Coordinates of C-alpha atoms in Angstrom, one line a residue:
Chain O
X16 CA -75.6 87.8 -155.1
X17 CA -75.6 85.0 -158.0
X18 CA -75.3 85.4 -161.0
X19 CA -78.5 84.3 -161.7
X20 CA -80.1 86.9 -159.2
X21 CA -77.9 89.8 -160.5
X22 CA -79.4 88.8 -164.1
X23 CA -82.6 89.0 -163.1
X24 CA -82.3 92.2 -161.5
X25 CA -80.5 93.7 -164.5
X26 CA -82.8 92.6 -166.9
X27 CA -86.1 93.9 -164.7
X28 CA -84.2 97.4 -164.5
X29 CA -83.8 97.5 -161.0
X30 CA -80.3 97.3 -160.8
X31 CA -77.7 99.0 -163.3
X32 CA -74.7 97.1 -164.6
X33 CA -72.5 100.3 -163.3
X34 CA -74.4 99.7 -159.7
X35 CA -73.2 96.3 -159.9
X36 CA -69.7 96.7 -161.0
X37 CA -69.4 99.8 -158.6
X38 CA -70.4 97.4 -155.6
X39 CA -67.8 95.2 -156.5
X40 CA -65.1 97.8 -156.8
X41 CA -66.0 98.7 -153.1
X42 CA -65.7 95.6 -151.9
X43 CA -62.5 95.1 -153.4
X44 CA -61.6 99.0 -152.0
X45 CA -62.1 97.8 -148.3
X46 CA -60.8 94.3 -148.3
X47 CA -58.8 93.6 -151.0
X48 CA -55.6 94.8 -149.0
X49 CA -56.4 91.9 -146.1
X50 CA -57.0 89.3 -149.3
X51 CA -54.8 90.3 -152.0
X52 CA -56.8 88.1 -154.4
X53 CA -55.7 90.3 -157.8
X54 CA -52.9 91.3 -159.4
X55 CA -54.5 93.9 -161.0
X56 CA -57.8 95.3 -161.1
X57 CA -59.7 96.8 -164.1
X58 CA -61.1 99.5 -162.2
X59 CA -62.2 102.2 -165.3
X60 CA -62.3 100.0 -168.0
X61 CA -64.8 97.5 -166.1
X62 CA -67.0 100.7 -165.1
X63 CA -66.8 102.0 -169.2
X64 CA -67.8 98.6 -170.0
X65 CA -70.6 98.6 -167.6
X66 CA -72.2 101.8 -168.5
X67 CA -71.6 100.7 -172.3
X68 CA -74.1 97.7 -171.6
X69 CA -76.6 99.9 -169.6
X70 CA -76.8 102.1 -172.7
X71 CA -77.3 98.9 -175.1
X72 CA -79.8 97.8 -172.5
X73 CA -82.0 101.5 -172.6
X74 CA -81.4 101.7 -176.6
X75 CA -83.5 97.8 -176.2
X76 CA -80.6 96.1 -177.8
X77 CA -80.4 92.3 -177.6
X78 CA -77.8 91.2 -175.1
X79 CA -75.2 88.3 -174.0
X80 CA -76.0 86.0 -171.4
X81 CA -73.6 87.5 -169.2
X82 CA -74.2 91.0 -170.0
X83 CA -72.7 93.7 -167.3
X84 CA -71.9 90.6 -164.9
X85 CA -68.8 91.0 -163.2
X86 CA -65.9 88.0 -163.9
X87 CA -62.6 87.8 -162.3
X88 CA -60.1 86.1 -164.4
X89 CA -57.0 83.7 -163.4
X90 CA -53.8 85.4 -164.6
X91 CA -53.0 82.8 -166.8
X92 CA -55.3 83.3 -169.1
X93 CA -54.7 85.8 -172.4
X94 CA -56.3 89.1 -172.3
X95 CA -55.3 91.0 -175.3
X96 CA -53.3 94.2 -174.1
X97 CA -53.1 93.5 -170.4
X98 CA -50.0 92.2 -168.2
X99 CA -50.2 88.0 -168.1
X100 CA -47.5 86.8 -165.3
X101 CA -48.9 83.4 -164.4
X102 CA -47.6 84.4 -161.0
X103 CA -44.3 84.3 -162.5
X104 CA -41.3 86.6 -162.5
X105 CA -40.0 85.5 -165.6
X106 CA -43.6 87.1 -167.0
X107 CA -43.9 90.2 -165.1
X108 CA -43.6 92.4 -167.5
X109 CA -45.2 90.1 -170.6
X110 CA -48.0 91.9 -172.3
X111 CA -50.7 89.5 -173.7
X112 CA -51.1 90.1 -177.4
X113 CA -54.1 88.6 -178.2
X114 CA -57.3 87.5 -176.1
X115 CA -57.8 83.6 -174.8
X116 CA -60.9 82.0 -176.5
X117 CA -62.6 82.1 -172.8
X118 CA -61.6 85.6 -172.9
X119 CA -63.5 86.0 -176.4
X120 CA -66.3 84.0 -175.2
X121 CA -66.9 85.8 -171.9
X122 CA -66.7 89.5 -173.9
X123 CA -69.1 88.3 -176.5
X124 CA -71.5 87.4 -174.1
X125 CA -71.1 91.1 -172.6
X126 CA -69.4 89.8 -169.0
X127 CA -67.5 92.5 -167.1
X128 CA -63.7 91.8 -166.5
X129 CA -62.9 93.1 -163.4
X130 CA -59.7 92.0 -162.8
X131 CA -56.5 89.5 -163.0
X132 CA -56.7 87.0 -159.9
X133 CA -53.4 86.0 -158.2
X134 CA -52.4 81.8 -158.6
X135 CA -49.8 79.9 -157.9
X136 CA -46.5 80.5 -160.2
X137 CA -47.3 79.0 -163.6
X138 CA -49.9 76.9 -161.6
X139 CA -47.7 75.2 -159.6
X140 CA -49.4 74.8 -156.1
X141 CA -52.0 74.2 -154.1
X142 CA -52.1 77.2 -151.8
X143 CA -51.4 80.5 -154.0
X144 CA -47.8 80.7 -151.9
X145 CA -45.4 80.3 -154.5
X146 CA -46.8 83.3 -156.8
X147 CA -43.6 85.3 -157.3
X148 CA -46.5 88.5 -156.1
X149 CA -47.4 87.6 -152.3
X150 CA -50.0 84.9 -150.9
X151 CA -53.5 85.2 -151.3
X152 CA -55.6 85.1 -147.6
X153 CA -58.2 82.8 -147.1
X154 CA -61.4 85.2 -147.0
X155 CA -63.4 83.0 -144.0
X156 CA -60.2 83.3 -141.8
X157 CA -56.9 85.5 -142.8
X158 CA -54.2 83.7 -141.7
X159 CA -54.9 80.8 -143.8
X160 CA -54.3 79.9 -147.2
X161 CA -57.2 80.0 -149.9
X162 CA -55.9 77.1 -151.5
X163 CA -54.2 76.8 -155.1
X164 CA -53.6 76.9 -157.6
X165 CA -56.8 79.6 -158.5
X166 CA -56.6 80.7 -154.7
X167 CA -57.1 84.4 -156.2
X168 CA -60.0 83.7 -158.2
X169 CA -61.8 81.3 -155.3
X170 CA -60.9 84.1 -152.6
X171 CA -62.1 87.2 -155.1
X172 CA -65.7 85.1 -155.3
X173 CA -65.9 84.1 -152.0
X174 CA -65.3 88.0 -150.7
X175 CA -67.7 89.3 -153.1
X176 CA -65.0 91.1 -155.4
X177 CA -66.9 89.3 -158.5
X178 CA -69.9 87.1 -159.3
X179 CA -67.8 84.3 -160.9
X180 CA -64.2 83.8 -161.7
X181 CA -62.1 81.5 -164.5
X182 CA -59.4 79.0 -163.3
X183 CA -57.8 76.2 -164.6
X184 CA -57.7 72.8 -162.7
X185 CA -54.2 70.3 -163.7
X186 CA -54.4 68.5 -160.4
X187 CA -57.3 69.4 -158.6
X188 CA -56.4 73.6 -159.0
X189 CA -60.0 75.0 -159.2
X190 CA -61.8 72.3 -157.0
X191 CA -59.5 72.6 -154.0
X192 CA -59.7 76.3 -153.6
X193 CA -63.3 76.2 -154.0
X194 CA -63.7 74.3 -151.4
X195 CA -61.2 76.0 -149.0
X196 CA -62.8 79.3 -149.6
X197 CA -66.3 77.7 -149.4
X198 CA -67.6 78.5 -153.1
X199 CA -68.6 76.2 -156.0
X200 CA -65.6 75.2 -158.8
X201 CA -66.1 73.2 -161.6
X202 CA -63.5 71.7 -163.8
X203 CA -65.1 69.8 -166.6
X204 CA -64.3 67.1 -168.6
X205 CA -60.8 67.3 -170.6
X206 CA -61.9 68.9 -174.6
X207 CA -64.9 70.8 -173.2
X208 CA -63.4 74.3 -172.9
X209 CA -60.7 75.6 -175.0
X210 CA -57.0 75.8 -173.9
X211 CA -56.2 78.5 -176.6
X212 CA -54.8 81.2 -174.9
X213 CA -54.5 79.4 -171.6
X214 CA -50.4 79.1 -170.2
X215 CA -49.3 75.9 -170.3
X216 CA -48.8 73.6 -167.4
X217 CA -49.3 69.9 -168.1
X218 CA -51.6 69.7 -171.4
X219 CA -52.8 66.5 -171.4
X220 CA -54.4 67.2 -167.6
X221 CA -54.9 71.1 -168.0
X222 CA -58.7 72.4 -168.3
X223 CA -60.2 75.4 -167.8
X224 CA -63.2 76.1 -165.3
X225 CA -65.1 78.6 -163.5
X226 CA -66.2 79.7 -159.9
X227 CA -69.3 80.7 -158.7
X228 CA -71.3 80.6 -155.6
X229 CA -74.5 78.8 -156.9
X230 CA -74.4 75.4 -159.3
X231 CA -77.0 77.4 -161.2
X232 CA -74.6 80.2 -161.8
X233 CA -71.5 77.2 -162.7
X234 CA -73.7 76.2 -165.5
X235 CA -74.6 79.4 -167.0
X236 CA -70.8 80.4 -167.1
X237 CA -69.6 77.3 -168.4
X238 CA -72.3 77.3 -171.1
X239 CA -70.4 80.8 -172.6
X240 CA -67.2 79.3 -172.2
X241 CA -67.5 75.6 -173.8
X242 CA -67.5 74.3 -177.0
X243 CA -64.8 73.1 -180.1
X244 CA -62.6 75.6 -181.1
X245 CA -60.2 75.2 -183.7
X246 CA -57.5 76.8 -182.1
X247 CA -57.4 73.9 -179.8
X248 CA -57.4 70.6 -181.4
X249 CA -58.3 68.9 -178.0
X250 CA -61.8 70.8 -178.0
X251 CA -64.7 69.0 -178.5
X252 CA -68.0 69.5 -180.5
X253 CA -70.8 69.6 -178.1
X254 CA -74.4 68.7 -178.4
X255 CA -76.9 71.6 -177.8
X256 CA -78.1 72.1 -174.5
X257 CA -79.8 74.8 -172.2
X258 CA -79.2 75.8 -168.7
X259 CA -82.9 74.8 -167.6
X260 CA -82.5 71.3 -169.2
X261 CA -79.1 71.1 -167.2
X262 CA -80.6 72.1 -163.7
X263 CA -83.8 69.8 -164.6
X264 CA -84.3 67.2 -161.8
X265 CA -87.5 67.1 -159.0
X266 CA -86.2 64.4 -157.2
X267 CA -83.2 62.1 -156.9
X268 CA -85.1 59.1 -156.5
X269 CA -83.4 56.2 -157.6
X270 CA -80.5 58.2 -158.5
X271 CA -77.2 55.7 -157.6
X272 CA -74.3 57.7 -155.9
X273 CA -71.1 55.5 -155.5
X274 CA -68.6 56.3 -152.4
X275 CA -65.3 55.1 -153.1
X276 CA -64.2 53.4 -150.3
X277 CA -60.4 54.1 -150.9
X278 CA -61.3 58.0 -150.5
X279 CA -62.0 57.8 -146.7
X280 CA -58.7 57.1 -145.8
X281 CA -57.5 57.5 -142.1
X282 CA -55.3 60.6 -142.8
X283 CA -58.6 62.7 -143.7
X284 CA -59.4 65.2 -141.3
X285 CA -62.2 63.5 -138.9
X286 CA -64.8 66.1 -139.2
X287 CA -64.3 66.6 -142.9
X288 CA -65.2 63.4 -143.2
X289 CA -68.1 63.9 -141.0
X290 CA -69.6 66.4 -143.5
X291 CA -69.4 64.4 -146.1
X292 CA -70.9 61.8 -144.6
X293 CA -73.9 64.0 -143.4
X294 CA -74.0 65.2 -146.6
X295 CA -74.3 61.7 -148.5
X296 CA -77.0 60.8 -145.8
X297 CA -79.2 64.2 -146.8
X298 CA -79.0 62.5 -150.3
X299 CA -80.1 59.3 -149.4
X300 CA -82.8 60.5 -147.4
X301 CA -84.0 62.1 -150.6
X302 CA -84.3 58.9 -152.6
X303 CA -80.8 58.7 -153.4
X304 CA -79.3 54.9 -153.5
X305 CA -75.8 55.2 -151.8
X306 CA -73.2 52.2 -153.1
X307 CA -70.0 51.5 -151.8
X308 CA -68.0 51.4 -154.8
X309 CA -64.1 51.0 -155.2
X310 CA -61.4 52.6 -157.5
X311 CA -58.6 50.4 -156.7
X312 CA -55.4 52.5 -158.0
X313 CA -56.4 55.2 -156.2
X314 CA -53.4 55.0 -153.9
X315 CA -51.4 55.4 -157.4
X316 CA -53.1 58.3 -158.6
X317 CA -50.7 60.9 -156.9
X318 CA -47.5 59.1 -158.1
X319 CA -48.7 58.9 -161.4
X320 CA -49.7 62.5 -161.4
X321 CA -46.6 63.6 -160.0
X322 CA -44.5 62.1 -162.7
X323 CA -46.5 63.5 -165.7
X324 CA -47.2 66.9 -164.5
X325 CA -43.7 67.7 -164.3
X326 CA -42.5 65.4 -166.9
X327 CA -45.2 67.8 -169.1
X328 CA -44.5 71.0 -167.2
X329 CA -40.6 70.8 -167.8
X330 CA -41.3 70.5 -171.5
X331 CA -44.0 73.1 -171.7
X332 CA -41.5 75.9 -169.8
X333 CA -38.6 75.0 -172.2
X334 CA -40.2 78.5 -174.1
X335 CA -39.2 80.8 -171.4
X336 CA -35.8 81.4 -172.8
X337 CA -35.6 85.1 -172.7
X338 CA -35.6 85.0 -176.3
X339 CA -38.5 86.2 -177.6
X340 CA -40.5 87.5 -174.9
X341 CA -40.0 87.8 -171.0
X342 CA -37.5 87.9 -169.0
X343 CA -33.9 88.0 -170.3
X344 CA -30.5 87.8 -168.3
X345 CA -27.6 88.4 -170.3
X346 CA -24.7 85.3 -170.1
X347 CA -21.6 85.1 -171.9
X348 CA -22.9 82.2 -174.3
X349 CA -26.2 81.9 -175.4
X350 CA -26.7 78.7 -173.4
X351 CA -25.3 80.9 -170.5
X352 CA -28.1 83.1 -171.7
X353 CA -31.0 80.4 -171.2
X354 CA -29.6 79.1 -167.8
X355 CA -29.2 82.7 -166.0
X356 CA -32.6 83.8 -167.4
X357 CA -34.4 80.7 -166.1
X358 CA -32.3 80.7 -162.9
X359 CA -33.2 84.0 -162.2
X360 CA -37.0 84.4 -163.6
X361 CA -38.6 81.1 -162.0
X362 CA -39.2 80.2 -158.3
X363 CA -38.2 77.3 -156.0
X364 CA -41.4 75.0 -157.0
X365 CA -41.3 76.0 -160.3
X366 CA -37.6 74.8 -160.5
X367 CA -37.8 71.8 -158.7
X368 CA -40.9 70.4 -161.1
X369 CA -38.7 71.3 -164.1
X370 CA -35.6 69.1 -162.5
X371 CA -38.2 66.5 -161.5
X372 CA -39.7 66.4 -164.9
X373 CA -36.5 66.4 -166.8
X374 CA -35.1 63.6 -164.6
X375 CA -38.6 61.3 -165.3
X376 CA -38.2 62.1 -169.1
X377 CA -34.7 61.4 -169.2
X378 CA -33.0 58.8 -171.3
X379 CA -32.1 56.2 -168.5
X380 CA -35.7 57.1 -166.7
X381 CA -38.0 57.1 -169.5
X382 CA -39.7 53.8 -168.9
X383 CA -39.6 53.5 -165.7
X384 CA -41.2 56.4 -164.6
X385 CA -42.9 58.5 -167.6
X386 CA -44.1 54.8 -169.5
X387 CA -45.0 53.1 -166.4
X388 CA -47.3 56.5 -165.3
X389 CA -48.9 56.5 -168.5
X390 CA -50.2 53.0 -167.8
X391 CA -51.2 53.3 -164.5
X392 CA -53.0 56.2 -166.0
X393 CA -54.7 53.7 -167.9
X394 CA -55.9 51.6 -165.2
X395 CA -56.9 54.6 -163.3
X396 CA -59.6 55.5 -165.9
X397 CA -60.5 51.6 -166.4
X398 CA -61.1 52.0 -162.7
X399 CA -63.9 54.7 -163.2
X400 CA -65.2 53.2 -166.3
X401 CA -65.8 50.2 -164.3
X402 CA -67.8 52.3 -161.2
X403 CA -69.4 54.1 -163.6
X404 CA -71.5 50.9 -164.8
X405 CA -73.0 50.6 -161.5
X406 CA -73.4 54.3 -160.5
X407 CA -74.5 57.5 -162.1
X408 CA -72.4 59.8 -160.4
X409 CA -69.3 59.5 -157.4
X410 CA -69.3 61.5 -154.6
X411 CA -65.9 62.1 -152.6
X412 CA -64.7 65.1 -150.1
X413 CA -62.8 67.3 -152.3
X414 CA -60.0 67.9 -149.6
X415 CA -58.7 65.9 -146.9
X416 CA -58.3 69.0 -144.8
X417 CA -59.8 72.4 -144.7
X418 CA -57.6 75.7 -144.9
X419 CA -54.5 75.2 -142.9
X420 CA -52.5 78.5 -141.5
X421 CA -49.8 80.2 -144.6
X422 CA -46.1 78.7 -144.2
X423 CA -47.5 75.5 -142.7
X424 CA -46.8 73.1 -145.7
X425 CA -44.7 75.7 -147.3
X426 CA -41.4 74.0 -147.4
X427 CA -42.5 70.6 -147.5
X428 CA -43.3 69.8 -151.2
X429 CA -44.3 66.1 -150.8
X430 CA -47.3 67.1 -148.0
X431 CA -48.6 70.4 -150.1
X432 CA -48.9 67.6 -152.6
X433 CA -51.1 65.3 -150.4
X434 CA -54.1 68.4 -150.2
X435 CA -54.7 67.4 -154.1
X436 CA -55.1 63.6 -153.4
X437 CA -58.8 63.5 -154.1
X438 CA -58.6 65.6 -157.1
X439 CA -55.9 64.2 -159.4
X440 CA -57.3 61.0 -160.4
X441 CA -60.3 62.9 -162.5
X442 CA -57.6 65.1 -164.4
X443 CA -55.9 61.4 -165.0
X444 CA -59.1 60.2 -166.1
X445 CA -60.2 63.5 -168.4
X446 CA -63.5 63.5 -165.6
X447 CA -65.5 66.3 -164.9
X448 CA -65.7 67.4 -161.0
X449 CA -67.9 69.9 -159.5
X450 CA -67.0 71.3 -155.6
X451 CA -69.9 72.2 -153.8
X452 CA -69.9 73.7 -150.3
X453 CA -71.4 71.1 -148.0
X454 CA -71.0 72.4 -144.4
X455 CA -68.1 73.7 -141.9
X456 CA -65.3 72.4 -139.9
X457 CA -63.1 73.7 -137.7
X458 CA -64.8 77.1 -138.5
X459 CA -63.5 77.0 -142.1
X460 CA -65.7 75.5 -145.4
X461 CA -65.6 71.9 -146.4
X462 CA -66.6 71.1 -149.9
X463 CA -67.7 67.6 -151.2
X464 CA -67.0 66.9 -155.1
X465 CA -69.2 65.0 -157.4
X466 CA -67.9 63.3 -160.4
X467 CA -69.4 62.2 -163.7
X468 CA -68.6 60.1 -166.7
X469 CA -67.2 62.1 -169.0
X470 CA -69.1 65.0 -170.7
X471 CA -71.9 64.1 -168.4
X472 CA -71.5 67.6 -166.3
X473 CA -75.5 67.4 -166.6
X474 CA -75.4 64.9 -163.8
X475 CA -73.2 67.1 -161.7
X476 CA -75.3 70.1 -162.6
X477 CA -78.6 68.0 -161.7
X478 CA -77.7 66.6 -158.7
X479 CA -75.7 69.9 -157.3
X480 CA -78.5 72.1 -157.5
X481 CA -80.7 69.6 -156.1
X482 CA -78.3 69.6 -152.9
X483 CA -78.7 73.5 -152.8
X484 CA -82.2 73.6 -152.9
X485 CA -82.4 71.5 -149.7
X486 CA -79.2 73.2 -148.1
X487 CA -78.0 76.7 -147.8
X488 CA -74.2 76.3 -147.1
X489 CA -73.7 78.2 -151.0
X490 CA -75.4 80.9 -149.3
X491 CA -73.0 81.7 -146.3
X492 CA -70.4 84.2 -146.7
X493 CA -67.3 84.7 -144.1
X494 CA -68.3 87.0 -141.0
X495 CA -66.6 90.4 -142.2
X496 CA -67.7 89.8 -145.6
X497 CA -71.5 89.7 -145.7
X498 CA -72.8 92.2 -147.6
Chain W
X14 CA -33.4 53.1 -156.6
X15 CA -32.1 56.3 -159.2
X16 CA -29.0 57.6 -159.6
X17 CA -29.5 61.2 -158.8
X18 CA -27.0 64.1 -159.8
X19 CA -28.8 67.2 -159.7
X20 CA -26.4 69.6 -161.2
X21 CA -26.4 67.2 -164.3
X22 CA -29.9 67.7 -164.3
X23 CA -30.2 71.4 -163.9
X24 CA -27.5 71.6 -166.8
X25 CA -29.9 69.4 -169.1
X26 CA -32.6 71.7 -167.9
X27 CA -30.8 74.9 -168.8
X28 CA -31.4 76.0 -165.0
X29 CA -28.8 77.8 -163.2
X30 CA -29.1 77.1 -159.9
X31 CA -27.0 78.5 -156.9
X32 CA -25.0 75.7 -154.5
X33 CA -27.4 77.1 -151.6
X34 CA -30.6 76.0 -154.0
X35 CA -28.9 72.4 -155.1
X36 CA -28.3 71.2 -151.7
X37 CA -32.0 72.1 -150.6
X38 CA -33.5 70.8 -153.3
X39 CA -31.6 67.5 -153.5
X40 CA -33.3 65.9 -150.1
X41 CA -36.8 67.1 -151.2
X42 CA -36.0 65.6 -154.7
X43 CA -35.4 62.0 -153.2
X44 CA -38.0 62.0 -151.3
X45 CA -40.6 63.3 -154.0
X46 CA -38.4 60.2 -155.8
X47 CA -39.3 57.9 -153.5
X48 CA -42.7 58.5 -153.0
X49 CA -43.5 58.1 -157.1
X50 CA -41.1 55.4 -157.3
X51 CA -44.4 53.2 -155.8
X52 CA -45.6 52.8 -159.2
X53 CA -43.0 50.1 -159.5
X54 CA -45.5 48.0 -157.1
X55 CA -48.0 47.9 -160.5
X56 CA -48.5 45.0 -162.5
X57 CA -48.7 47.2 -166.1
X58 CA -47.3 44.1 -168.1
X59 CA -50.8 43.9 -169.7
X60 CA -51.6 47.7 -170.2
X61 CA -50.7 49.8 -173.2
X62 CA -49.5 53.6 -172.1
X63 CA -52.7 56.1 -172.3
X64 CA -51.1 59.0 -173.9
X65 CA -54.6 60.4 -174.5
X66 CA -57.2 60.6 -172.6
X67 CA -60.1 61.6 -175.0
X68 CA -61.0 59.5 -178.3
X69 CA -60.2 61.9 -180.7
X70 CA -57.9 60.8 -184.0
X71 CA -56.6 62.8 -186.2
X72 CA -57.8 66.0 -186.1
X73 CA -56.2 67.6 -189.4
X74 CA -56.5 71.5 -190.4
X75 CA -55.3 72.8 -194.2
X76 CA -51.4 73.2 -193.9
X77 CA -52.2 77.0 -194.6
X78 CA -49.7 80.0 -193.3
X79 CA -51.9 83.0 -191.5
X80 CA -50.7 86.2 -191.5
X81 CA -50.7 88.4 -188.5
X82 CA -52.6 91.3 -188.3
X83 CA -50.4 94.9 -188.3
X84 CA -51.5 95.3 -184.7
X85 CA -50.6 91.5 -183.6
X86 CA -47.5 91.9 -185.0
X87 CA -46.3 95.5 -183.4
X88 CA -47.3 93.9 -180.1
X89 CA -45.4 90.7 -180.4
X90 CA -42.2 92.7 -181.6
X91 CA -42.9 95.3 -178.7
X92 CA -42.4 92.3 -176.4
X93 CA -39.1 91.4 -177.8
X94 CA -36.2 91.8 -174.8
X95 CA -33.8 93.0 -177.1
X96 CA -34.0 94.2 -181.1
X97 CA -32.9 95.9 -183.9
X98 CA -35.5 97.9 -185.8
X99 CA -38.3 95.4 -186.4
X100 CA -36.0 92.1 -185.7
X101 CA -35.3 90.2 -183.1
X102 CA -31.9 90.5 -181.7
X103 CA -30.5 87.2 -180.4
X104 CA -26.9 86.3 -179.8
X105 CA -24.7 84.0 -182.0
X106 CA -24.8 80.3 -181.0
X107 CA -21.0 79.5 -181.6
X108 CA -20.0 83.4 -180.3
X109 CA -19.6 84.7 -177.1
X110 CA -20.7 87.8 -175.3
X111 CA -17.9 90.0 -174.5
X112 CA -20.3 92.7 -172.8
X113 CA -21.2 90.4 -170.4
X114 CA -17.8 89.3 -169.2

């Protein structure tokens, strides 16, 4: 069920919030042991909250736009009074002391928080396998990864455990798992959603976004969480828009779609490429104009990303030193305590990136790596600026492959990093991107990514909802999860 | 190619790594460094590095201290790994902690 369908049933009193939440909890009871999407399910509180919403509705009170809708939260967004682990041993027993802004806004809108979802440790990974608390399985094939880092959130929506979920996207961590799990995932423009209360990975790249089944739901959820927040100086004042405005598009006659030639590479899975071309042809047959474009610095995006992201991460993760909160291992001296705490508390991928970031920021190499990467970042952004002079949106594959078997890339960090090859550029340029299911390959979902100009999420929603009005991929559910 | 000394980096990062972790990590880091070294091909002589990606400038606010409420304070204190009363207990910067010897 989509959020907008559930909203309608709730408003017409054909469904109660308690029934809706209970149906998600029933799905969780049946299937969560196979999927492991959650680190914690808030069953009792969710039902209580649903009950309160049903009573408020019965009394005729005005309710928020998400009243009674069960939403799952990626476990790097603070919920006051709840544990928040970021998938790491170092925060295994940490309880959040305040709410992230997105949590405040979801609660205000009446959303029912149904649980905390699994993720790669500190969101570092593309498969959810680096979580200290075990990997998540892909509902479409339980022996495959769900993607990452927001794999728990993507799997929760795909499996019917929640109607929507939050994620965070630093290099593809929403769009890539959305693609691999057959759901819609949006990474908004940098600055659209407040990062206050998000456990930071790389602050110039991180952005919170959402997972849903439909593009319409994506717009609905984003409208709730977006907007300027005095607690995040990089958040931006937005013009007032409505969902109807965002989705208004009777036809796509004359819409200019750019296809960047650099994104259709040799290493890409052939069937994934075919699904993409079929989707683009379908849009073309409905009146869109498809234009080949070039983003010449694409081949340098991943290298740029794997300098900037570990650099920022190594700096952000300095705070986990065992002094004020989190795990502590006592050493002989204060420095020993820092080292032992961090050595014991962090997993292998986090340690690798801290080492890498420490290197790229160290005195002798700062110019050659970090500063160089900032310059290439400017060139990548300029490529997009040039392209958007010619086209309205850009379409690419979200991921070069479908979900892969658990364990396949785990010991080869570079192979894992390549899974983000089509998504990292947008984070570097700060642009919005949405991944939408566009078919199946090897029995697993394929996603297409629509990219827009900064703060032009409206175009993503319009083209995306038009695509969903002429296809039904978003209504497919994994065989054993159909309700 | 960069000179690379894993133990030195681990010390800089305040990260205790076992000999096994170091042995495993070194070739992985070298292959990543080799990959990111690709950027040296790009001519960036006419480009100024892009530190900020949106065009915000000088986001100011009043520099006013905001006290936390009693509930938040209690929650923060409850997270201290070690404390005396409501105070955070830490090791001395120049002292040795003999208990852990």
